[in-house]
Structure formats: structure tokens, C-alpha cells
Coordinates of C-alpha atoms and ligand atoms in Angstrom, one line a residue:
M148 CA 5.7 36.6 -22.6
A149 CA 8.7 35.6 -20.9
E150 CA 11.7 34.9 -22.9
I151 CA 12.3 31.3 -22.6
K152 CA 15.8 30.2 -23.7
S153 CA 16.7 26.5 -24.2
G154 CA 19.9 24.6 -23.4
D155 CA 20.0 25.7 -19.7
A156 CA 22.5 24.0 -17.4
N157 CA 19.9 21.6 -16.2
G158 CA 18.2 21.0 -19.4
A159 CA 17.4 17.4 -20.4
G160 CA 20.6 16.9 -22.2
N161 CA 23.0 17.3 -19.0
L162 CA 21.7 14.5 -16.9
E163 CA 25.1 13.0 -15.9
R164 CA 25.9 15.8 -13.5
P165 CA 24.0 16.3 -10.2
A166 CA 21.2 18.7 -10.5
S167 CA 22.0 21.9 -9.0
N168 CA 19.2 23.9 -7.5
F169 CA 18.9 27.5 -8.1
I170 CA 15.9 27.8 -5.9
H171 CA 18.1 26.4 -2.9
N172 CA 20.7 29.2 -3.8
I173 CA 18.0 31.9 -3.5
I174 CA 16.6 30.5 -0.2
D175 CA 20.4 30.2 1.1
R176 CA 20.7 33.9 0.3
D177 CA 17.2 35.0 1.9
L178 CA 18.6 33.0 5.2
R179 CA 21.8 34.7 5.0
E180 CA 20.1 38.0 4.8
N181 CA 17.6 37.1 7.5
R182 CA 14.8 38.0 5.1
Y183 CA 12.1 36.4 6.9
E184 CA 13.4 37.5 10.3
G185 CA 14.1 33.8 11.8
R186 CA 10.7 32.5 10.5
P187 CA 11.2 28.9 9.1
V188 CA 11.3 28.2 5.3
Y189 CA 7.7 27.7 4.4
T190 CA 6.6 26.2 1.0
R191 CA 3.3 24.7 -0.4
F192 CA 2.0 22.6 -3.1
P193 CA -1.0 24.3 -4.5
P194 CA -3.2 22.3 -6.9
E195 CA -6.4 23.2 -8.5
P196 CA -8.7 20.2 -7.8
N197 CA -9.9 20.0 -11.5
G198 CA -8.3 16.8 -12.5
Y199 CA -5.8 13.9 -11.3
L200 CA -2.3 14.8 -10.8
H201 CA 0.4 13.8 -13.3
I202 CA 4.2 13.3 -13.2
G203 CA 4.8 17.0 -13.8
H204 CA 2.8 17.8 -10.4
A205 CA 4.9 15.3 -8.9
K206 CA 8.0 17.2 -9.6
S207 CA 6.5 20.3 -8.0
I208 CA 5.5 18.2 -5.3
Y209 CA 8.8 16.8 -4.8
L210 CA 10.4 20.1 -5.1
N211 CA 8.2 22.0 -2.5
F212 CA 8.2 19.1 0.1
T213 CA 12.1 18.3 -0.2
T214 CA 12.9 21.9 0.0
A215 CA 10.8 22.3 3.2
E216 CA 12.6 19.2 4.5
K217 CA 16.0 20.5 3.7
Y218 CA 15.6 23.6 5.7
S219 CA 13.6 22.0 8.4
G220 CA 10.8 23.9 7.3
K221 CA 7.2 23.6 6.6
C222 CA 5.1 22.7 3.4
N223 CA 1.4 22.9 3.1
L224 CA -1.0 21.2 0.6
R225 CA -3.5 23.9 -0.6
F226 CA -6.3 23.4 -2.9
D227 CA -6.5 26.4 -5.1
D228 CA -10.4 26.2 -5.3
T229 CA -11.2 29.7 -6.5
N230 CA -12.9 28.6 -9.8
P231 CA -16.2 27.1 -8.7
V232 CA -17.2 25.5 -12.1
K233 CA -14.5 23.0 -12.8
E234 CA -13.7 21.6 -9.3
D235 CA -14.7 18.7 -7.6
T236 CA -14.3 16.7 -4.5
E237 CA -13.4 13.7 -6.1
Y238 CA -10.2 15.4 -7.5
V239 CA -9.6 16.6 -3.6
E240 CA -9.5 13.2 -2.5
S241 CA -7.4 11.7 -5.2
I242 CA -4.7 14.5 -5.0
K243 CA -4.6 13.8 -1.2
A244 CA -4.1 10.1 -1.7
D245 CA -1.5 10.9 -4.5
V246 CA 0.6 13.2 -2.5
R247 CA 0.7 10.8 0.7
W248 CA 1.5 7.6 -1.7
L249 CA 4.5 9.8 -3.2
G250 CA 5.7 9.7 0.4
F251 CA 5.1 13.3 1.6
K252 CA 3.1 14.5 4.5
W253 CA 1.8 18.1 4.6
D254 CA 1.9 20.2 7.5
G255 CA -1.3 22.1 6.8
L256 CA -4.2 21.3 4.8
F257 CA -5.9 24.3 3.4
F258 CA -8.4 25.4 0.8
A259 CA -8.3 28.8 -0.8
S260 CA -11.9 29.1 -0.5
D261 CA -11.2 29.2 3.4
Y262 CA -9.8 32.5 2.8
F263 CA -12.8 34.0 0.7
D264 CA -13.8 36.4 3.6
R265 CA -10.3 37.7 4.2
M266 CA -9.8 38.0 0.3
Y267 CA -12.9 40.1 0.3
E268 CA -11.9 42.3 3.1
C269 CA -8.5 42.9 1.3
A270 CA -10.3 44.0 -1.8
L271 CA -12.3 46.6 0.4
I272 CA -9.0 47.9 1.5
L273 CA -7.7 48.1 -2.1
I274 CA -10.9 50.0 -3.3
K275 CA -10.6 52.3 -0.1
K276 CA -7.0 53.1 -1.0
G277 CA -8.3 54.0 -4.5
R278 CA -6.3 51.0 -5.8
A279 CA -9.4 49.1 -7.2
F280 CA -12.6 49.9 -9.2
V281 CA -15.8 48.4 -10.3
D282 CA -15.8 48.2 -14.1
D283 CA -18.8 47.9 -16.5
L284 CA -17.0 47.0 -19.5
S285 CA -17.7 43.5 -20.9
A286 CA -15.0 41.0 -20.9
E287 CA -14.6 41.8 -24.9
E288 CA -14.4 45.4 -24.5
I289 CA -11.8 45.0 -21.6
R290 CA -9.8 42.9 -24.1
Q291 CA -10.0 45.6 -26.6
Y292 CA -9.0 48.3 -24.1
R293 CA -6.0 46.2 -22.8
G294 CA -3.8 47.2 -25.8
T295 CA -0.9 44.9 -27.3
L296 CA 2.6 44.3 -26.6
T297 CA 3.7 47.3 -28.7
E298 CA 0.6 49.5 -27.9
P299 CA -0.3 50.9 -24.4
G300 CA -4.0 50.1 -23.3
R301 CA -6.7 52.6 -22.7
E302 CA -8.2 53.4 -19.4
S303 CA -11.9 52.3 -18.8
P304 CA -14.5 55.0 -18.7
F305 CA -15.5 53.7 -15.2
R306 CA -11.9 54.1 -13.8
G307 CA -12.8 57.3 -12.2
R308 CA -15.8 56.1 -10.0
S309 CA -15.3 57.4 -6.3
V310 CA -14.4 55.2 -3.5
E311 CA -18.2 55.2 -2.1
E312 CA -19.5 54.3 -5.4
N313 CA -17.0 51.4 -5.9
L314 CA -17.8 50.3 -2.3
S315 CA -21.5 50.1 -2.9
L316 CA -21.2 48.3 -6.4
F317 CA -18.9 45.7 -5.2
E318 CA -21.3 45.1 -2.3
G319 CA -24.1 44.8 -4.9
M320 CA -21.7 42.3 -6.9
K321 CA -21.3 40.1 -3.8
E322 CA -24.9 40.2 -2.9
G323 CA -25.9 38.9 -6.6
K324 CA -27.4 42.1 -7.8
Y325 CA -25.6 41.5 -11.2
A326 CA -25.6 39.0 -13.7
D327 CA -22.2 37.0 -14.5
G328 CA -19.9 39.3 -16.5
E329 CA -22.0 42.5 -16.0
K330 CA -19.5 44.0 -13.7
V331 CA -15.7 43.0 -12.5
L332 CA -13.6 44.5 -9.9
R333 CA -10.3 45.6 -11.3
A334 CA -7.1 46.9 -9.9
K335 CA -6.2 50.4 -10.7
I336 CA -2.4 50.2 -11.8
D337 CA -1.0 51.4 -15.1
M338 CA -2.7 50.9 -18.6
A339 CA 0.6 51.9 -20.2
S340 CA 2.7 49.4 -18.3
P341 CA 4.7 47.2 -20.6
N342 CA 3.7 44.2 -18.6
I343 CA 0.2 43.6 -19.9
N344 CA -0.5 41.8 -16.5
M345 CA -0.4 45.0 -14.9
R346 CA -2.9 47.0 -17.0
D347 CA -5.6 47.1 -14.5
P348 CA -6.0 43.2 -14.0
V349 CA -9.5 41.9 -13.0
L350 CA -9.4 41.0 -9.4
Y351 CA -12.9 39.5 -8.9
R352 CA -15.6 38.2 -11.2
I353 CA -19.2 37.4 -10.8
A354 CA -20.0 33.7 -11.2
R355 CA -23.4 32.5 -9.8
A356 CA -22.2 28.9 -9.4
E357 CA -22.3 26.5 -6.6
H358 CA -18.8 26.0 -5.1
H359 CA -18.0 22.6 -3.7
N360 CA -16.8 24.1 -0.5
T361 CA -18.8 27.4 0.2
G362 CA -21.9 26.5 -1.7
D363 CA -23.9 29.4 -2.7
K364 CA -22.5 31.9 -0.2
W365 CA -20.5 33.8 -2.8
R366 CA -21.6 35.4 -6.0
V367 CA -18.0 36.8 -6.6
Y368 CA -14.8 35.0 -7.0
P369 CA -11.2 36.3 -6.7
M370 CA -9.0 35.8 -9.8
Y371 CA -5.9 33.7 -9.5
D372 CA -3.3 36.4 -9.6
Y373 CA -5.3 38.3 -6.9
A374 CA -6.0 35.3 -4.7
H375 CA -2.8 33.5 -4.7
P376 CA -0.3 36.1 -3.0
I377 CA -3.0 36.4 -0.4
E378 CA -3.4 32.5 0.2
D379 CA 0.5 32.3 0.3
A380 CA 0.7 35.2 3.0
I381 CA -1.9 34.2 5.1
E382 CA -0.2 30.8 5.6
G383 CA 3.1 32.4 6.3
I384 CA 4.6 31.0 3.0
T385 CA 8.2 32.1 2.6
H386 CA 9.1 30.9 -1.0
S387 CA 5.9 30.6 -3.2
I388 CA 7.4 28.1 -6.1
C389 CA 5.5 28.1 -9.4
T390 CA 6.1 27.3 -13.0
L391 CA 7.5 29.7 -15.6
E392 CA 4.4 31.0 -17.1
F393 CA 3.9 33.0 -13.8
E394 CA 7.1 35.0 -14.0
D395 CA 5.3 37.9 -16.0
H396 CA 2.7 37.7 -13.2
R397 CA 5.2 38.2 -10.4
P398 CA 4.9 42.0 -10.3
L399 CA 1.3 41.8 -9.8
Y400 CA 1.9 39.1 -7.0
D401 CA 4.2 41.6 -5.4
W402 CA 1.8 44.6 -6.0
V403 CA -1.1 43.0 -4.3
L404 CA 1.0 42.3 -1.2
A405 CA 2.8 45.7 -1.2
E406 CA -0.8 47.6 -1.5
L407 CA -2.0 45.6 1.3
E408 CA 1.1 46.4 3.4
W409 CA 1.7 42.8 4.2
P410 CA 4.7 42.4 6.4
L411 CA 7.5 39.8 5.2
P412 CA 5.5 39.1 1.9
P413 CA 6.5 35.7 0.5
R414 CA 8.9 35.7 -2.5
Q415 CA 7.6 34.0 -5.9
I416 CA 10.2 31.9 -7.6
E417 CA 9.5 30.2 -11.0
F418 CA 10.9 27.1 -12.5
A419 CA 10.5 25.3 -15.7
R420 CA 7.6 22.9 -15.7
L421 CA 8.3 19.1 -16.9
N422 CA 7.6 17.9 -20.4
L423 CA 8.3 14.5 -21.2
T424 CA 8.3 13.0 -24.6
N425 CA 5.6 10.7 -25.8
T426 CA 3.0 11.7 -23.7
V427 CA 0.6 14.7 -22.6
M428 CA 1.0 16.6 -19.6
S429 CA -1.7 19.1 -19.0
K430 CA -5.0 18.1 -17.0
R431 CA -7.0 19.5 -19.7
S432 CA -5.6 17.2 -22.5
L433 CA -5.6 14.4 -20.1
K434 CA -9.3 14.8 -19.1
E435 CA -10.0 14.9 -23.0
L436 CA -8.4 11.3 -23.3
V437 CA -10.5 10.2 -20.4
D438 CA -13.7 11.7 -21.8
N439 CA -13.1 10.6 -25.4
G440 CA -12.7 7.1 -24.0
D441 CA -9.1 6.8 -25.7
V442 CA -8.1 5.5 -22.2
E443 CA -9.8 3.5 -19.6
G444 CA -9.8 6.3 -17.1
W445 CA -7.6 8.7 -15.0
D446 CA -5.6 5.6 -13.7
D447 CA -5.3 3.9 -17.0
P448 CA -1.6 2.4 -16.9
R449 CA -0.5 4.4 -19.9
M450 CA -1.5 7.7 -18.4
P451 CA 1.2 10.0 -16.9
T452 CA -1.1 10.7 -14.0
V453 CA 0.2 9.5 -10.6
A454 CA -2.6 7.2 -10.3
G455 CA -1.8 5.7 -13.8
L456 CA 1.9 5.3 -13.0
R457 CA 0.6 3.6 -9.8
R458 CA -1.4 1.2 -11.6
R459 CA 1.3 0.4 -14.0
G460 CA 3.5 -0.7 -11.1
I461 CA 5.9 2.1 -10.9
T462 CA 7.0 2.9 -7.3
P463 CA 7.0 6.1 -5.3
E464 CA 10.7 5.7 -5.0
A465 CA 11.3 5.5 -8.6
I466 CA 9.3 8.8 -9.2
R467 CA 11.2 10.6 -6.5
D468 CA 14.5 9.2 -8.0
F469 CA 13.3 10.7 -11.5
C470 CA 12.4 13.9 -9.8
E471 CA 15.9 14.4 -8.1
R472 CA 17.7 13.5 -11.3
I473 CA 16.0 15.9 -13.5
G474 CA 16.5 18.7 -11.1
V475 CA 15.1 22.0 -11.6
A476 CA 15.9 24.7 -14.2
K477 CA 15.0 28.2 -15.1
A478 CA 14.3 27.0 -18.7
N479 CA 11.9 25.0 -20.4
S480 CA 12.9 21.6 -21.7
T481 CA 11.5 18.2 -22.6
V482 CA 12.8 15.3 -20.6
D483 CA 13.1 11.9 -22.4
I484 CA 10.7 9.4 -21.3
A485 CA 13.5 6.8 -21.3
L486 CA 14.9 8.4 -18.3
L487 CA 11.8 7.8 -16.2
E488 CA 12.0 4.1 -17.4
H489 CA 15.8 3.9 -16.4
C490 CA 14.8 5.1 -12.8
V491 CA 11.9 2.6 -12.9
R492 CA 14.4 -0.3 -13.9
E493 CA 16.9 0.8 -11.3
D494 CA 14.4 0.8 -8.7
L495 CA 13.1 -2.7 -9.4
R496 CA 16.4 -4.5 -10.5
R497 CA 17.3 -5.7 -7.2
R498 CA 14.1 -5.8 -5.2
V499 CA 11.7 -8.2 -7.4
E500 CA 11.9 -11.9 -8.0
S501 CA 12.0 -13.3 -11.5
R502 CA 9.8 -16.0 -13.0
N503 CA 10.0 -17.8 -16.5
V504 CA 7.4 -16.6 -18.8
V505 CA 7.3 -17.8 -22.5
E506 CA 5.8 -15.8 -25.2
N507 CA 5.0 -17.2 -28.6
P508 CA 5.7 -20.7 -27.1
V509 CA 7.6 -23.4 -29.1
R510 CA 7.4 -26.8 -27.9
V511 CA 10.7 -28.5 -27.1
V512 CA 10.7 -32.3 -26.7
I513 CA 14.0 -33.9 -24.9
T514 CA 14.2 -37.1 -26.6
N515 CA 17.0 -38.8 -24.2
Y516 CA 15.2 -37.5 -21.0
P517 CA 13.6 -40.5 -19.1
E518 CA 10.3 -41.1 -20.5
G519 CA 7.6 -39.7 -18.1
G520 CA 10.1 -38.5 -15.8
A521 CA 10.4 -35.1 -14.0
E522 CA 12.6 -33.5 -11.4
T523 CA 12.5 -30.4 -9.2
L524 CA 15.1 -27.7 -9.7
R525 CA 15.9 -24.7 -7.5
L526 CA 16.0 -21.5 -9.6
E527 CA 17.4 -18.2 -8.3
N528 CA 14.8 -15.5 -7.7
N529 CA 17.1 -12.6 -8.4
G530 CA 20.6 -13.3 -10.0
E531 CA 21.9 -9.8 -8.6
N532 CA 20.4 -10.4 -5.0
P533 CA 20.7 -13.5 -3.5
S534 CA 18.8 -12.5 -0.5
L535 CA 15.7 -13.1 -2.7
G536 CA 16.2 -16.9 -2.2
T537 CA 15.4 -19.5 -4.5
R538 CA 12.0 -21.2 -5.9
S539 CA 11.2 -24.8 -7.2
A540 CA 10.4 -25.3 -10.7
R541 CA 9.4 -28.7 -12.3
F542 CA 11.6 -29.9 -15.3
S543 CA 10.8 -32.7 -17.5
G544 CA 11.3 -34.0 -21.2
E545 CA 8.5 -31.5 -22.4
L546 CA 9.1 -27.9 -22.4
Y547 CA 8.1 -24.5 -23.9
I548 CA 10.8 -22.0 -24.8
D549 CA 10.1 -18.4 -26.3
G550 CA 9.4 -18.0 -29.9
D551 CA 12.2 -15.5 -30.0
D552 CA 14.8 -18.2 -28.6
F553 CA 14.7 -20.3 -31.8
M554 CA 15.6 -19.6 -35.5
E555 CA 15.6 -22.5 -38.0
K556 CA 18.0 -20.5 -40.3
P557 CA 20.1 -18.2 -37.7
V558 CA 21.2 -14.7 -38.7
K559 CA 24.7 -13.8 -38.1
K560 CA 25.6 -13.7 -34.4
Y561 CA 22.3 -15.6 -33.4
F562 CA 23.5 -17.6 -30.1
R563 CA 20.2 -18.9 -29.1
L564 CA 18.8 -22.2 -30.2
F565 CA 19.0 -23.3 -33.9
P566 CA 19.4 -26.8 -35.5
G567 CA 22.8 -28.3 -34.4
N568 CA 23.3 -25.6 -31.8
E569 CA 23.5 -26.2 -28.0
V570 CA 22.2 -23.6 -25.5
R571 CA 21.9 -23.7 -21.7
L572 CA 18.4 -23.6 -20.4
K573 CA 18.7 -21.1 -17.3
G574 CA 18.9 -23.1 -14.1
A575 CA 18.9 -26.5 -15.8
Y576 CA 20.8 -28.3 -18.5
F577 CA 22.4 -27.7 -21.9
I578 CA 20.1 -28.9 -24.7
K579 CA 21.0 -29.3 -28.5
C580 CA 18.4 -29.1 -31.3
E581 CA 18.5 -32.3 -33.3
D582 CA 15.6 -31.9 -35.5
V583 CA 12.5 -29.6 -36.4
V584 CA 9.2 -31.2 -36.8
K585 CA 6.6 -29.4 -38.7
D586 CA 2.8 -29.9 -39.3
S587 CA 1.2 -30.2 -42.7
A588 CA 1.0 -26.4 -43.0
G589 CA 4.6 -26.1 -42.5
N590 CA 4.5 -24.6 -39.0
I591 CA 6.8 -25.7 -36.2
S592 CA 5.2 -28.3 -34.0
E593 CA 8.1 -29.2 -32.0
L594 CA 11.7 -29.2 -31.7
R595 CA 13.5 -32.4 -30.8
C596 CA 16.5 -31.9 -28.7
T597 CA 18.8 -33.8 -26.6
Y598 CA 20.2 -32.9 -23.2
D599 CA 23.4 -33.4 -21.5
P600 CA 22.8 -34.6 -17.7
A601 CA 26.1 -33.7 -16.9
T602 CA 25.6 -30.0 -17.6
K603 CA 23.2 -29.7 -14.7
S604 CA 23.2 -26.0 -13.3
G605 CA 25.2 -25.4 -10.3
G606 CA 27.0 -29.0 -10.6
G607 CA 30.3 -27.3 -11.4
N608 CA 31.3 -30.1 -13.9
E609 CA 30.5 -28.5 -17.2
Q610 CA 33.1 -29.5 -19.7
R611 CA 32.3 -27.0 -22.2
K612 CA 30.9 -23.5 -22.7
V613 CA 27.9 -22.2 -24.8
K614 CA 27.2 -18.8 -25.9
G615 CA 23.5 -18.6 -25.4
T616 CA 21.4 -19.0 -22.4
I617 CA 17.5 -19.1 -22.7
H618 CA 14.7 -19.6 -20.3
W619 CA 12.0 -22.3 -20.3
V620 CA 8.8 -23.5 -18.8
D621 CA 7.7 -27.0 -18.0
A622 CA 4.9 -27.8 -20.5
K623 CA 2.6 -29.9 -18.3
T624 CA 2.6 -27.5 -15.3
A625 CA 2.8 -24.2 -17.3
M626 CA 0.0 -21.6 -16.5
R627 CA -1.8 -19.7 -19.3
I628 CA -1.5 -16.1 -18.4
K629 CA -2.6 -12.7 -20.1
V630 CA 0.1 -10.1 -20.7
R631 CA -0.7 -6.6 -21.4
K632 CA 2.0 -4.8 -23.1
Y633 CA 1.8 -1.1 -23.0
D634 CA 3.6 1.1 -25.4
Y635 CA 3.7 5.3 -25.4
L636 CA 0.3 6.8 -25.3
M637 CA 1.7 9.4 -28.1
L638 CA 3.8 8.9 -31.2
E639 CA 5.4 12.2 -30.5
G640 CA 5.2 14.6 -27.5
E641 CA 2.2 16.3 -28.8
S642 CA -1.4 16.7 -27.3
S643 CA -3.2 16.4 -30.6
E644 CA -5.5 13.5 -31.0
S645 CA -3.9 12.4 -34.2
A646 CA -0.7 11.7 -32.4
L647 CA -2.2 9.0 -30.3
N648 CA -0.4 5.7 -30.7
P649 CA -2.9 3.3 -32.0
D650 CA -0.8 0.3 -30.4
S651 CA -0.3 1.7 -27.0
L652 CA -2.0 -1.4 -25.6
R653 CA -1.6 -5.2 -26.8
E654 CA -2.8 -8.2 -25.1
I655 CA -1.2 -11.5 -25.4
E656 CA -1.4 -15.0 -24.0
A657 CA 1.9 -16.4 -22.4
F658 CA 2.9 -19.5 -20.7
A659 CA 4.3 -18.9 -17.1
E660 CA 5.9 -21.5 -14.7
S661 CA 3.6 -22.8 -12.3
S662 CA 4.8 -20.8 -9.1
I663 CA 3.1 -17.7 -10.8
T664 CA -0.1 -19.0 -9.2
D665 CA 1.2 -17.4 -6.0
A666 CA 1.3 -13.9 -7.5
K667 CA -1.0 -11.5 -5.6
P668 CA -2.6 -8.6 -7.1
G669 CA -0.1 -5.6 -7.1
E670 CA 3.0 -7.9 -7.0
R671 CA 5.8 -7.2 -9.2
Y672 CA 8.1 -9.7 -11.0
Q673 CA 10.6 -9.8 -13.7
F674 CA 9.7 -11.9 -16.4
F675 CA 13.1 -13.2 -17.1
R676 CA 14.6 -11.6 -20.2
H677 CA 11.4 -9.8 -21.1
G678 CA 10.8 -7.0 -18.4
Y679 CA 9.3 -5.9 -15.3
Y680 CA 5.4 -6.8 -14.8
M681 CA 2.9 -6.3 -12.1
A682 CA -0.1 -8.6 -11.4
D683 CA -3.1 -6.5 -12.3
E684 CA -4.9 -5.2 -9.2
T685 CA -8.5 -5.0 -10.8
T686 CA -8.9 -8.5 -12.0
D687 CA -8.4 -11.5 -10.0
S688 CA -10.3 -14.3 -11.9
E689 CA -7.6 -14.7 -14.4
K690 CA -4.0 -13.9 -14.2
V691 CA -3.4 -10.8 -15.8
F692 CA 0.0 -9.0 -15.7
N693 CA 0.7 -5.4 -16.9
L694 CA 4.1 -4.4 -18.3
I695 CA 5.7 -2.0 -16.1
V696 CA 8.7 -1.3 -18.2
G697 CA 11.0 -3.6 -20.7
L698 CA 14.3 -4.5 -19.8
K699 CA 16.2 -2.9 -22.6
S700 CA 16.8 0.8 -22.5
S701 CA 16.6 2.9 -25.3
W702 CA 18.2 5.6 -23.1
K703 CA 21.9 6.1 -24.3
K704 CA 22.8 9.4 -22.6
V705 CA 22.8 8.2 -18.9
T706 CA 25.8 6.8 -17.5
V707 CA 25.4 4.6 -14.5
Ligands
ATP276 P1 -2.1 21.7 -15.9 O1 -1.6 22.6 -16.9 O2 -1.6 20.3 -15.9 O3 -3.6 21.8 -15.6 P2 -1.7 23.4 -13.7 O4 -0.5 24.1 -13.5 O5 -2.9 24.0 -14.0 O6 -1.4 22.3 -14.6 P3 -2.3 23.2 -10.9 O7 -3.2 22.2 -10.3 O8 -2.5 24.7 -11.1 O9 -2.2 22.5 -12.4 O10 -0.9 23.1 -10.3 C1 -0.3 22.9 -9.3 C2 1.1 23.0 -9.0 O11 1.9 22.0 -10.0 C3 1.5 24.5 -9.6 O12 2.4 25.1 -8.8 C4 2.0 24.2 -10.9 O13 3.0 25.2 -11.3 C5 2.7 22.8 -10.7 N1 2.8 22.0 -12.0 C6 1.7 21.6 -12.9 N2 2.3 21.1 -14.1 C7 3.6 21.1 -13.9 C8 4.5 20.4 -14.6 N3 4.3 19.8 -15.8 N4 5.9 20.7 -14.3 C9 6.1 21.2 -13.0 N5 5.2 21.4 -12.1 C10 3.8 21.6 -12.6
MG277 MG1 -4.1 25.4 -13.7

């Protein structure tokens, strides 16, 4: 196992400084030394089509594509479809859509299965060189023979087979003469190697399975460690960027290409995979959540999948900003999900309009407002960005305010509405609470208030200041909407079912100002003082809004 140290320079704790990129340093050196004899820098993103992409993949996509861009090079999208059983074309399509949505364009689109013939020929070369042999040991026996970290392995009794015998047995494997697991093709390297990956690793296995691309043409399938370097080399990849768990596999990657005498072989570089708090990140765990019905599907807005983040309302720009800020490191660490939220807020802050939405509504009656009267006010769409203009809102003597904005017995430093106190209604007037009316059960049925006509917002003739500003909606024209509040999927950053957050989805009703009727599915808003929301894209009969991210950050470490 690779030694993994924590606290590397780019670990999650050091986000204030610009992320340095050790991968670019390696590429710079290769270019200086002309290692690739003038060929362009060429990278690839190589997903296995066995699930939907998640934000960890987004990090890898970002890294591969922006690295190619930086060096005016190229980047391929390659489906690593060497395992026929778990792969599916549904995943292929979703992965393509996700990469495009993130804003990247691949130079070549390839499938590892396109190279099965070539890989087979390469295996014949290795057999002829005496570097590969057909083994009859079972998977279990191979494990037993492999040895441990402290003990060398033992050579297979079939290791001494002649080239001719190996060639004919391997052909038999290909032709389907043997059952799954009956034979494998193994590299002949060194059973005493301190690196277990080099102890005669398996190169090919028998699998009588239908492949999504090649159908039943093949009965043998290459193993990842053998296939990957060949795929890279065929495509002219110069820098093969992968995650840290492959560090110990690099000697095998290099061995395969060296034995095949490949000119200018690609260089494998490992970086730390992204882990995020309060969610799970492996496709296998995410698939379990989907299969168990813990979430609605791969694109459930609580999922860390690219499809889920998209449905949540998070933009590709925010995801790219996040990937840039986390940088790349050579040591595993866990990034606080609050950093992602921070990027989402920063992205939406100046670009979306706000709307007044009231939760747990409390009725306000303005006793000195002209009876039955109403007026139209102009409200700013974005206080920080005047170019987003204004909208009209009806104001009258009957309003709703947020339940949180009133306290009958205020706590210390509560500056919102309470009996005897005056606040500003955002974009409207000052109101003062004169009386609290309750029903027979003791619940507040309305707040009787007075307003000061001289304090109309924008009038510039306010005589006094108030400490609190709250928002409101007109009672008569307010729209009832459904609001879905999402919380973290996991209580901790664990993948175990027990860590599932039972309250990751709450649905409430709220009152919105009438202009919310114009919201089209997929449109984003700031619900003033509440958070960022997106009109749900999958329901159109009723107005449903999904929480993208709340307004307040729990993230303290980021300085902006
Ligand atoms: P998972 O374990 O989630 O199934 P994987 O590594 O098996 O992921 P692949 O489809 O093989 O998924 O990955 C495609 C590319 O994305 C690989 O280069 C892989 O290293 C990278 N990748 C996968 N997960 C992460 C992550 N959490 N952070 C960064 N890169 C990742
Ligand atoms: Mg994988």
C-alpha cells in the first residue's frame, strides 16, 4: 500500500492560498527536457461506464481538460469498458452529457473495447517474448501463492509452460474452450517482488459475458492494469493522470509498455482523490443508495452526482470554481462540503433575482392603512447588481411576514418585530407592532401594526433609523408554493447506511409574492433572506422550489 501522509500543502486546511499544481510542474519539466519530442501534451478522462459521474470525477475532468488547455494540448474522453458485466450504455450517455454540461469538449471519444484486437496482439507479443503464460491455478490458489507484504510469493507450477503451449492455450481461451475462471493469462515478472502488483499479475481473464460494445465476440477480457497503459499509448497520451490508489500499480504500467517496446510511453501521475464531508463518493455506494430507494435516483438533488448537483440548481461555473480552489495534492484529505456551498453562493450572488417568500406566515394588519386600499411598489431584483432591474409588488394593509421575524417576548439583540418595536419592511415602509391578537387556543392570529407613510422606501425623507429590516408579501395576492429543503445526505462523511441523515429532505409550504408565477422550471432565485432556490424542472402543475443552498455559511476558514 502507498504511504499516505496527511497535511500536504494543498490539503483541505490551506485553501486561502492559490492551489499550486505539482502535475503542471512535472509537465513543465517534461517539456523542458523534450521528453515527448515535440508532441503536444495529451491527457484523457477515462471513466468506467458503470454509474453516474460524481463531483470527484468532476475534479478529474477539470484537471485533465484544463491541463490540456493550459498547454494547448488535447484531451480525450475514453470509456474504460473492459469489464463486460457492470457496464451499460445508459451510463455512457449520461457521462457524455455530464462532461459537456461541465463545459468541456473532448478531442477524441474512444472506448477501451475499440482496442481489444490490439490488446490481444500485444498479449501474443508478451507470450512470444516469454513474458506471459497461461495459468491453470484457480483465483483462490493464485491468492494463496501470491504471498504477503512480508513474505515473497511462490511461482505457479504452470509458469514453465513453453511459448507454443501458451500460445495454443491462450487461443483456446479466446475461442471459448474453457469456463470462466478455468485459466488466466499472467505476466511473468517476479514472485519475490516487494510490490505485490508485480508478482505475476493476471493480464486476461475468461468471461463469457455479453459486452455492450463488442457483443459476444470476446470470451477473454483484459485486466485494467494491462489494458490501461495500452489504451493510453495507442491514443498518444503523454500524461496519464489517475488517483493515488494506482501509485503502486505504476511499475506494472511502465513494465507493460517497456516490454511492448512502446516508443515515448506515457507517464502516469497520481493525485489525491476528492473526498467531501457529509456525503459518499464511490459509484458503488451511490448505486446502493439508488437501489435501496434511499434517494429518488442518480439525479436526486441530494446526491453528489453531477446529475444531482445539476438538478439541485448548482451551475457548472460553481463546480469549476470549486475544482480550481481545491487544487490537486499528492496526499488524501477530506474537503469540507461548506467550501462547495461557498462557491455556489459566490456564483449566484450577483446573477439571480430575489423574491420575497415567507415561511411560517404571520398575518400583519396595518390599522392606519386606507381601508381596502393597495399600491404598487418597485422592488430591487438584486441589491448588489442594479442591472437586474426592478419588479412590481402589491402592497396593502394586509400582509404576511416570516414566522421567524416576530417574537412576542424578544431575546436580547433581537431587532426584528416585537410588540412596541418598529422595523423596516424591505422596499416599503416602517411598521410598528401595536398589538398581538390571539385565537382561543392562544395562537397568534394577527399582528396589529401601524405604518408611517413618511418612511416610504426611496423617498429619502426618513427621520429616524430602525435596526431591523424584514421582508413581507401581500396577503391577498400571495401564492402558495411548495419548498423542498435539502440537508446533507450523510450525518458524517461515512458510506454506511446508518450514517444516512433521516432529515435530508423536508417539504414545507410557503407564501411567495405574486411575481413568482412567472418562474419557469430551472430558473433560480434568491428567496430574500432565506437562500437560493430553483424552480423544480420535473413538476409543472404546482410551484415547487428546491433549495440550492442556504444563505449563511458555516464555512469559517475561507477568507474572501
Ligand atoms: P468510484 O470509486 O467512484 O467508482 P472510480 O475511480 O472507480 O470511482 P472511474 O470511472 O474508474 O471511477 O474513474 C474515472 C476517473 O475519475 C479516474 O481517473 C479516477 O481516478 C477519477 N476519479 C474517480 N473518483 C475520483 C475522486 N473522488 N476524486 C478525483 N478523481 C476521481
Ligand atoms: Mg473504477
